[in-house]
PDB file of C-alpha atoms in Angstrom:
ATOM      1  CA  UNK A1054     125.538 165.485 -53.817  1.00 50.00           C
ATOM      2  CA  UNK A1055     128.698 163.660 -53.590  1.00 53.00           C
ATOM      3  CA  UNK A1056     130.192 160.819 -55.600  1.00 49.00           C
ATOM      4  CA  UNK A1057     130.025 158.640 -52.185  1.00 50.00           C
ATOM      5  CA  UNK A1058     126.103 159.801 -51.109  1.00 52.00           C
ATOM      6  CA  UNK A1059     125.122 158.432 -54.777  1.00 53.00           C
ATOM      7  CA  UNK A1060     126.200 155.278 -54.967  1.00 52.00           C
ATOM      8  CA  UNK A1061     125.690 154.691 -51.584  1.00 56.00           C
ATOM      9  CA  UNK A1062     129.890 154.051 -50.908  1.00 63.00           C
ATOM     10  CA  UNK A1063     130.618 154.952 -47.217  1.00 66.00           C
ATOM     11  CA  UNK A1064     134.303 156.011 -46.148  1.00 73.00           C
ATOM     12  CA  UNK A1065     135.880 153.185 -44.086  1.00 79.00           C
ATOM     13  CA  UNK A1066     135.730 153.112 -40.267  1.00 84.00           C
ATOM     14  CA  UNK A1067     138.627 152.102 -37.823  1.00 85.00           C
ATOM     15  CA  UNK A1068     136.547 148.829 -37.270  1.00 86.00           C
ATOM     16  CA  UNK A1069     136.415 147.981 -40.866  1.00 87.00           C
ATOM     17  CA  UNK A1070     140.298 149.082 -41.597  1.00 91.00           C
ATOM     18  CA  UNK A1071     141.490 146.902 -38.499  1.00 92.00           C
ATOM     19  CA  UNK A1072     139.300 144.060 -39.637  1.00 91.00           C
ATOM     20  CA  UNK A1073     141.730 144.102 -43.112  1.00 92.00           C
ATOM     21  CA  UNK A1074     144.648 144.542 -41.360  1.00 95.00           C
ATOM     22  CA  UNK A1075     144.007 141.529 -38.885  1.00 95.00           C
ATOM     23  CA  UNK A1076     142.787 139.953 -42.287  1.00 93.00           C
ATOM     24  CA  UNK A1077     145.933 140.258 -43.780  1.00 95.00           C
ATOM     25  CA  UNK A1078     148.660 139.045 -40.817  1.00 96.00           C
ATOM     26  CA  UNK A1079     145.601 135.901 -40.446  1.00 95.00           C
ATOM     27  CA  UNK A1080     146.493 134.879 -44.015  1.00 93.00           C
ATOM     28  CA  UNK A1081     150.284 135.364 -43.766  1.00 94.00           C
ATOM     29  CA  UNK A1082     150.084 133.307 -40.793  1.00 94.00           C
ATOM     30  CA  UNK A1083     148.292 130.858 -42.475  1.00 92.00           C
ATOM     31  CA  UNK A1084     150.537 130.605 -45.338  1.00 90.00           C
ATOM     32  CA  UNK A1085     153.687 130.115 -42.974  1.00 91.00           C
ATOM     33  CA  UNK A1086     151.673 127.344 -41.279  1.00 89.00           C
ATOM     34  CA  UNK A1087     151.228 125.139 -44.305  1.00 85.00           C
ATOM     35  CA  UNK A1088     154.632 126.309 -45.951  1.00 84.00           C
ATOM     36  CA  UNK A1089     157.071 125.552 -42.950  1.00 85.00           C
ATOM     37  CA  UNK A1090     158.922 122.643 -43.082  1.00 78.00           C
ATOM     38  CA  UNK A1091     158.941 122.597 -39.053  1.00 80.00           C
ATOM     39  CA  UNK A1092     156.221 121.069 -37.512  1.00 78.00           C
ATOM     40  CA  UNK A1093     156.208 122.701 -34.135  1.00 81.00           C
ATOM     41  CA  UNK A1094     156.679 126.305 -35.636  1.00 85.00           C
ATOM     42  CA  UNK A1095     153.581 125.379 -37.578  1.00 86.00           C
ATOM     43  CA  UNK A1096     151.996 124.814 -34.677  1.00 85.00           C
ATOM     44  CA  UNK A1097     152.418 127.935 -33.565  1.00 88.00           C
ATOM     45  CA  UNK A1098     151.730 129.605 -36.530  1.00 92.00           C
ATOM     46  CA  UNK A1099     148.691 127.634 -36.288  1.00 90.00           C
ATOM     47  CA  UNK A1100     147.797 129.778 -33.603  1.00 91.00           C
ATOM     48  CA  UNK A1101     148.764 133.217 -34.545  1.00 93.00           C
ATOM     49  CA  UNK A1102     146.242 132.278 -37.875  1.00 94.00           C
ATOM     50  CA  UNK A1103     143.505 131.281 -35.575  1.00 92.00           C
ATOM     51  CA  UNK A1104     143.671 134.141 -32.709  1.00 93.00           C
ATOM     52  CA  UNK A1105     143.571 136.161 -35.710  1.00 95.00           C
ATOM     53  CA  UNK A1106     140.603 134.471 -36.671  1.00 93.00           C
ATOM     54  CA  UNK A1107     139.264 134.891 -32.748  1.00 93.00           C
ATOM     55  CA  UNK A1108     139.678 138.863 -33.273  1.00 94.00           C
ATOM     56  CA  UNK A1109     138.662 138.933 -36.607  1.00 93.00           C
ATOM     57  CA  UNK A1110     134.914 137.921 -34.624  1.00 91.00           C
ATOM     58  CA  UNK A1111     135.651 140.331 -31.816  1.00 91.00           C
ATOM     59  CA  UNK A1112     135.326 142.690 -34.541  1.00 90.00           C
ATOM     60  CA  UNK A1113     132.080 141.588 -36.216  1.00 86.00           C
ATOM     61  CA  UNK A1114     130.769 141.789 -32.536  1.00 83.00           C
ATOM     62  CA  UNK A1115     130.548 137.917 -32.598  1.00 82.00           C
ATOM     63  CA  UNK A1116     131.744 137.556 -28.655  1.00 83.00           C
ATOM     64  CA  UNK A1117     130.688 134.752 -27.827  1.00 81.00           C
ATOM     65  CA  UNK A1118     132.190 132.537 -31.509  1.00 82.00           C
ATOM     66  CA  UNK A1119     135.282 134.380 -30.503  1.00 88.00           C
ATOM     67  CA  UNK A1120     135.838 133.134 -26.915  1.00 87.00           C
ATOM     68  CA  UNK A1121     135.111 129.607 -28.158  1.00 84.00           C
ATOM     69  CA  UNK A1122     137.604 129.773 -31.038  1.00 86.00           C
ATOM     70  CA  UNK A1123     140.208 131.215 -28.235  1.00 89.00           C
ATOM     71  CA  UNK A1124     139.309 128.255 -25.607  1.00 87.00           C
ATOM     72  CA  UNK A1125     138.755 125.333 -28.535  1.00 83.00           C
ATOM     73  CA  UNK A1126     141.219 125.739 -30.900  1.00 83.00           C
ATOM     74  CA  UNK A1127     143.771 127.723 -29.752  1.00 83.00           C
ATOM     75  CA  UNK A1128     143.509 126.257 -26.541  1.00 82.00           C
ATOM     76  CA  UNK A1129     142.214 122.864 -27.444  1.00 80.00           C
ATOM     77  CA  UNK A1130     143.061 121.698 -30.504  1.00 79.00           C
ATOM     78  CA  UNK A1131     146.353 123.138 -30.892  1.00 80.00           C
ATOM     79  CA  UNK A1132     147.585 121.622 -27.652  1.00 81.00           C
ATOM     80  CA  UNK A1133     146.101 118.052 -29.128  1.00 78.00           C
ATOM     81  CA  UNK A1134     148.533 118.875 -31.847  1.00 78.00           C
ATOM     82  CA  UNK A1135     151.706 119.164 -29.793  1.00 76.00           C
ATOM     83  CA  UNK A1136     150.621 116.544 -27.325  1.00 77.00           C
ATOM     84  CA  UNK A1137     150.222 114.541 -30.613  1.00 75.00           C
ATOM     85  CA  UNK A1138     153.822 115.708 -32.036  1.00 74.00           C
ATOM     86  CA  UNK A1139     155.385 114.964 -28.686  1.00 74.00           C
ATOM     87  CA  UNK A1140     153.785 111.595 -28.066  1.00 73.00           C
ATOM     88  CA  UNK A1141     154.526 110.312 -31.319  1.00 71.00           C
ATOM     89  CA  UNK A1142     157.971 110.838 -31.449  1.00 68.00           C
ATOM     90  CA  UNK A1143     157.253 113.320 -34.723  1.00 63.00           C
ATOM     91  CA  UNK A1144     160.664 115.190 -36.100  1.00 63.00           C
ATOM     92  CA  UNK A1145     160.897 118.446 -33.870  1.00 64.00           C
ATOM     93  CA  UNK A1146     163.366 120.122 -36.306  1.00 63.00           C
ATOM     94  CA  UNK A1147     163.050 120.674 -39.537  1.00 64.00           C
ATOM     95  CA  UNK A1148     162.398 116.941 -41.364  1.00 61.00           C
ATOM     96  CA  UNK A1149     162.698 115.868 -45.162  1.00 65.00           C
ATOM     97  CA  UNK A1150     159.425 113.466 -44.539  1.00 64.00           C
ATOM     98  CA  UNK A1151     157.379 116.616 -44.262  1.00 60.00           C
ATOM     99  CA  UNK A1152     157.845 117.943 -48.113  1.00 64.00           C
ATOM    100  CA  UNK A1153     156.578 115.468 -50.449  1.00 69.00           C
ATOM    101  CA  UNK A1154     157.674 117.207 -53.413  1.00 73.00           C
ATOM    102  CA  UNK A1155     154.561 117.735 -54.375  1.00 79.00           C
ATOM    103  CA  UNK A1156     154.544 121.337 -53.772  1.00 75.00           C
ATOM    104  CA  UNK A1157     153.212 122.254 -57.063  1.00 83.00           C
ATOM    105  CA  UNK A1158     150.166 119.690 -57.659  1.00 86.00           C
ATOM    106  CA  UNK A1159     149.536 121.334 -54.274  1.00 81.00           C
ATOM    107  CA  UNK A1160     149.649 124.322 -54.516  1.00 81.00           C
ATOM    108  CA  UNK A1161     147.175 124.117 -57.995  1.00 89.00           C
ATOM    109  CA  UNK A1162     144.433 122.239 -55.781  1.00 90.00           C
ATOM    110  CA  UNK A1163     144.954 124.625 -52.772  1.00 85.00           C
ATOM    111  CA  UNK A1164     144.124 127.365 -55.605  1.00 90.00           C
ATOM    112  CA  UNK A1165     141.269 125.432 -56.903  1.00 93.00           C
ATOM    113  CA  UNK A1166     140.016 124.884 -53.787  1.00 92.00           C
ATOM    114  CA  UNK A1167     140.318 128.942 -52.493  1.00 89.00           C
ATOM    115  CA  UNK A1168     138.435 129.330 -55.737  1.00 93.00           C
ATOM    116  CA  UNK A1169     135.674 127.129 -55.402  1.00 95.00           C
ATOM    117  CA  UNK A1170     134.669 128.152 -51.659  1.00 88.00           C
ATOM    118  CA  UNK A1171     135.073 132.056 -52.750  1.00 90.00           C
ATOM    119  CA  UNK A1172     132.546 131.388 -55.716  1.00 92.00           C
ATOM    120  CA  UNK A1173     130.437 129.317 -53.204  1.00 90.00           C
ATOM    121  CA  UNK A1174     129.989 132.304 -50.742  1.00 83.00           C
ATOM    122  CA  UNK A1175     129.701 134.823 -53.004  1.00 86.00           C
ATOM    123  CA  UNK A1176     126.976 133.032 -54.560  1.00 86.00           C
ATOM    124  CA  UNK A1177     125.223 131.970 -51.334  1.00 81.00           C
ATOM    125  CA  UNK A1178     125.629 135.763 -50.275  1.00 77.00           C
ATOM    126  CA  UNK A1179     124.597 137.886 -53.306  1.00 78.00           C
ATOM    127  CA  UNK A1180     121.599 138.694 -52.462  1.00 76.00           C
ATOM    128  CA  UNK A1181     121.374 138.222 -48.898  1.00 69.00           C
ATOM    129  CA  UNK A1182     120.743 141.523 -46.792  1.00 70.00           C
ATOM    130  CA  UNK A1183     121.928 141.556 -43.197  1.00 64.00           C
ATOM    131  CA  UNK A1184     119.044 143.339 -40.883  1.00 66.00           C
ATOM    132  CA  UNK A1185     120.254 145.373 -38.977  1.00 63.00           C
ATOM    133  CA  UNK A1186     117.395 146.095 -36.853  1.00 68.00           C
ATOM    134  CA  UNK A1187     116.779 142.546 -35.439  1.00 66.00           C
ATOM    135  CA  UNK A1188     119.187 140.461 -32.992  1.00 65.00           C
ATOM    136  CA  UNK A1189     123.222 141.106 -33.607  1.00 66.00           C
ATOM    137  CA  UNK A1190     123.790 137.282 -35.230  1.00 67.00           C
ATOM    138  CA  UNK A1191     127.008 136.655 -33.912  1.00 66.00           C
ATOM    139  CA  UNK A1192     125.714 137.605 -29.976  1.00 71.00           C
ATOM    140  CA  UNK A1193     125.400 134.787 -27.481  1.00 74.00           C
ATOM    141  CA  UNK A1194     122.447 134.539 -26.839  1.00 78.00           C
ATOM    142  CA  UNK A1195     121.119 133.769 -30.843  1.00 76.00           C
ATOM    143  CA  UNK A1196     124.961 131.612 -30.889  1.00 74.00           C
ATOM    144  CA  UNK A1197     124.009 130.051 -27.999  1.00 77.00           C
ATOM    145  CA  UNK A1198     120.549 128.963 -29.385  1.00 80.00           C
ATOM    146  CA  UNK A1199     121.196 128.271 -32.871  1.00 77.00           C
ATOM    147  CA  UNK A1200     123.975 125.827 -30.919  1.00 77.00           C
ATOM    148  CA  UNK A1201     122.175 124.203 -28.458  1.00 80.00           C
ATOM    149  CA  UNK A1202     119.116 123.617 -30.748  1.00 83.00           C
ATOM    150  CA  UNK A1203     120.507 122.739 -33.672  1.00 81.00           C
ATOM    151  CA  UNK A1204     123.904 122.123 -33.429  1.00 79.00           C
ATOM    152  CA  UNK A1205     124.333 119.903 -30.057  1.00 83.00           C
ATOM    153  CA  UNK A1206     124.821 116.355 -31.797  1.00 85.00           C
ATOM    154  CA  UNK A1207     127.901 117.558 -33.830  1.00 81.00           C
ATOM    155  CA  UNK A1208     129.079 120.046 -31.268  1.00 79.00           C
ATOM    156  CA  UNK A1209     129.625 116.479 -28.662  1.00 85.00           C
ATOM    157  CA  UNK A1210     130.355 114.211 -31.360  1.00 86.00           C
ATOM    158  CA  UNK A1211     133.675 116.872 -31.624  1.00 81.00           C
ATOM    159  CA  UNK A1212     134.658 116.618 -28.356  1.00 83.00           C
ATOM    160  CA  UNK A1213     134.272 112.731 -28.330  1.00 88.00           C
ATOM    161  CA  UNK A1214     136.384 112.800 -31.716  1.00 85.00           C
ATOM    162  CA  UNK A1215     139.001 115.157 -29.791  1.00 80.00           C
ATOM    163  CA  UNK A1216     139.407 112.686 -26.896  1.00 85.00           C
ATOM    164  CA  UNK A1217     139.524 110.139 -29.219  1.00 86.00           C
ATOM    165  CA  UNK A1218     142.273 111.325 -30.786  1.00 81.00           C
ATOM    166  CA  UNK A1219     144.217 112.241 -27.479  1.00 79.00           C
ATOM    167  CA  UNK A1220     143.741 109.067 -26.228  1.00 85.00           C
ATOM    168  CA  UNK A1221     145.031 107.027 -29.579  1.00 81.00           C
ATOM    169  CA  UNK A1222     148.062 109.370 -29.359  1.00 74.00           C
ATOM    170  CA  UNK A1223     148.709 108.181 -26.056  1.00 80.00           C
ATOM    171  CA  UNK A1224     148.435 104.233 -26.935  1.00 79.00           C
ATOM    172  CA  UNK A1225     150.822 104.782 -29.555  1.00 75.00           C
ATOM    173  CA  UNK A1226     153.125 106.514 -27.891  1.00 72.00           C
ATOM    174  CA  UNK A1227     152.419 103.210 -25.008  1.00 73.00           C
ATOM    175  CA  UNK A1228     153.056 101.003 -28.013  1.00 64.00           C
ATOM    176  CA  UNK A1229     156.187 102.218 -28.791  1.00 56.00           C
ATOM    177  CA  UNK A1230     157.821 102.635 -24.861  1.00 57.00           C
ATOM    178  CA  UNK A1231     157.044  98.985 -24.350  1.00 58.00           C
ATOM    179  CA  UNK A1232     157.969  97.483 -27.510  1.00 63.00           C
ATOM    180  CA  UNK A1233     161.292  99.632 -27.220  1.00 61.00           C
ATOM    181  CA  UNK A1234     161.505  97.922 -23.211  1.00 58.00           C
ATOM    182  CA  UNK A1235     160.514  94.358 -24.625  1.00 55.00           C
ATOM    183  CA  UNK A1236     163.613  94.313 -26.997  1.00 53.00           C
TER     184      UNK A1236
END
């Protein structure tokens, strides 16, 4: 008997070695998002880290979480973001306002913070067998009723916060256009 059949170690699949590699460019992505001192390239950034995210689900068979990460976020939320940017008159090019200087007290809480929710999951998780006879958990049809049953209230009160948040960045950018006409 091999080294492999005893423990119980199984030789990675093309699923599982894609999964790290998407892994991977998702956090670089990421990093360049909060690291650029651009606002619209982190924008975009923004969404290379989050359709990374989208086929990091197509690859846990999650479907249906991926096509709403594709049409909310990427779709959604990023465009709020560079409605927002464009509305508000925000730097386009690169901008001294956006670096704080704080880089480093940053940076140590960003750590802590990586940290904490890594020793969260792994502690929520240690014991916890997946079975892999019952329902795929990441199909639509248990997403869909886990959702609708249990998650409905804060699923609208996020797309009343969203419109919210389009419609304040379009007084302010009202605000500004007549005060700039009034003087």
């Amino acid at each position: 008997m091999t080294l492999a059949a005893t423990h119980g170690f199984l030789s990675p699949t093309g699923v599982e070695i894609a999964f790290v590699l998407v892994g991977i460019v998702t956090l670089g992505a990421a990093v360049v998002t909060v690291t650029t001192r651009q606002l619209v390239h982190a924008a975009l950034w923004l969404v290379v880290a989050l359709g990374g995210l989208a086929v990091e689900y197509l690859l846990l068979t999650a479907e249906f979480i991926a096509w709403v990460q594709v049409l909310i976020y990427v779709g959604s939320v990023v465009v709020l973001l560079l409605f927002g940017l464009m509305l508000t008159k925000a730097p386009i090019g690169r901008s001294e306002d956006a670096d704080s200087g704080n880089r480093p007290a940053a940076l140590a809480v960003a750590v802590a913070a990586a940290a904490a929710l890594v020793w969260v999951v792994v502690d929520a998780f240690r014991a916890t067998w997946i079975d892999l006879d019952g329902p795929a958990q990441g199909s639509t049809k248990v997403s869909g009723a886990i959702l609708f049953r249990h998650w409905v209230l804060p699923f609208e009160a996020l797309s009343v916060l969203l419109l919210a948040a389009l419609v304040g960045a379009i007084v302010l950018s009202r605000r500004d256009r007549d005060q700039e006409g009034g003087n």
